[in-house]
Amino acid sequence: MNAVIGVDGSKYSEWAQGWLGRIPFRVAPQVMAIHTIDLNSARIRYLVRQIPRVGAAAKEILRVVSLERPDLIVTGAKGRSAVARFLQEASQQN
């Protein structure tokens, strides 16, 4: 079986991921995660290069940062606790 799941970082996409994980498939499906960003509503006026990764967000961001050496890292999080969790997770992985 093939499945597609839309991922946008919202609580609803997290619920969908949890729901998909609880389905008792006889054979594990091939899952395609589609992560989208609306560049028009984000008012982005520059080239965006996508770097797909699978894994814990903080770990994968740090892995890309170590390879690409960006001058600026911008992440989105809702509330201080989300930022604190990201920093804690990132510091634990180094």
CSV table of C-alpha atoms in Angstrom, one decimal:
chain,number,residue,atom,x,y,z
A,1,MET,CA,0.0,0.0,0.0
A,2,ASN,CA,1.1,3.6,-0.7
A,3,ALA,CA,0.0,6.5,1.4
A,4,VAL,CA,0.5,10.2,1.2
A,5,ILE,CA,0.5,12.5,4.3
A,6,GLY,CA,0.6,16.3,4.2
A,7,VAL,CA,2.9,17.8,6.8
A,8,ASP,CA,2.9,21.5,7.6
A,9,GLY,CA,4.0,21.5,11.3
A,10,SER,CA,0.5,22.2,12.6
A,11,LYS,CA,-1.1,20.2,15.4
A,12,TYR,CA,-3.5,18.8,12.8
A,13,SER,CA,-0.8,17.3,10.7
A,14,GLU,CA,0.7,15.9,13.8
A,15,TRP,CA,-2.7,14.3,14.6
A,16,ALA,CA,-2.8,12.9,11.1
A,17,GLN,CA,0.7,11.4,11.5
A,18,GLY,CA,-0.4,9.8,14.8
A,19,TRP,CA,-3.6,8.5,13.2
A,20,LEU,CA,-1.7,7.0,10.3
A,21,GLY,CA,0.7,5.3,12.7
A,22,ARG,CA,-2.2,3.6,14.5
A,23,ILE,CA,-3.7,2.0,11.5
A,24,PRO,CA,-3.2,-1.8,11.7
A,25,PHE,CA,-1.8,-2.4,8.2
A,26,ARG,CA,-1.0,-6.0,7.4
A,27,VAL,CA,2.1,-4.8,5.5
A,28,ALA,CA,3.8,-1.6,6.4
A,29,PRO,CA,2.9,1.0,3.7
A,30,GLN,CA,5.2,3.2,1.7
A,31,VAL,CA,4.5,6.7,3.1
A,32,MET,CA,5.2,9.8,1.1
A,33,ALA,CA,5.3,12.9,3.3
A,34,ILE,CA,4.5,16.1,1.5
A,35,HIS,CA,5.7,19.2,3.3
A,36,THR,CA,4.5,22.5,1.8
A,37,ILE,CA,5.1,26.2,2.2
A,38,ASP,CA,3.1,28.9,0.5
A,39,LEU,CA,5.8,31.2,-0.7
A,40,ASN,CA,3.3,33.9,-1.7
A,41,SER,CA,1.7,34.2,1.7
A,42,ALA,CA,5.1,34.0,3.4
A,43,ARG,CA,6.3,37.0,1.3
A,44,ILE,CA,9.5,35.2,0.3
A,45,ARG,CA,11.2,37.0,-2.5
A,46,TYR,CA,14.2,34.8,-3.0
A,47,LEU,CA,15.3,31.4,-4.2
A,48,VAL,CA,14.4,28.6,-1.8
A,49,ARG,CA,16.5,25.4,-2.0
A,50,GLN,CA,14.8,22.4,-0.4
A,51,ILE,CA,16.8,19.9,1.6
A,52,PRO,CA,14.6,16.9,2.5
A,53,ARG,CA,15.4,15.1,5.7
A,54,VAL,CA,13.8,12.4,7.8
A,55,GLY,CA,14.3,12.3,11.5
A,56,ALA,CA,14.2,14.4,14.6
A,57,ALA,CA,14.0,18.1,13.6
A,58,ALA,CA,16.8,19.4,15.8
A,59,LYS,CA,19.2,16.7,14.8
A,60,GLU,CA,18.5,17.0,11.1
A,61,ILE,CA,18.8,20.8,11.2
A,62,LEU,CA,22.1,20.6,13.0
A,63,ARG,CA,23.3,18.0,10.5
A,64,VAL,CA,22.5,20.3,7.6
A,65,VAL,CA,24.0,23.3,9.4
A,66,SER,CA,27.3,21.4,9.9
A,67,LEU,CA,27.4,20.6,6.2
A,68,GLU,CA,26.1,23.9,4.7
A,69,ARG,CA,27.5,26.4,7.2
A,70,PRO,CA,24.8,29.0,6.8
A,71,ASP,CA,25.2,32.6,8.2
A,72,LEU,CA,21.7,32.6,9.7
A,73,ILE,CA,19.4,29.9,11.1
A,74,VAL,CA,15.7,30.7,11.3
A,75,THR,CA,13.3,28.3,12.8
A,76,GLY,CA,9.6,28.6,13.7
A,77,ALA,CA,8.2,27.6,17.0
A,78,LYS,CA,5.0,28.3,18.9
A,79,GLY,CA,5.7,29.7,22.3
A,80,ARG,CA,8.9,29.8,24.4
A,81,SER,CA,8.5,26.2,25.4
A,82,ALA,CA,8.9,25.0,21.8
A,83,VAL,CA,12.1,27.0,21.5
A,84,ALA,CA,13.4,25.7,24.8
A,85,ARG,CA,12.7,22.1,23.7
A,86,PHE,CA,14.5,22.7,20.4
A,87,LEU,CA,17.6,24.1,22.1
A,88,GLN,CA,17.5,21.4,24.7
A,89,GLU,CA,17.2,18.6,22.1
A,90,ALA,CA,20.0,20.3,20.0
A,91,SER,CA,22.4,20.6,22.9
A,92,GLN,CA,21.8,17.0,24.0
A,93,GLN,CA,22.7,15.7,20.5
A,94,ASN,CA,26.1,17.5,20.5
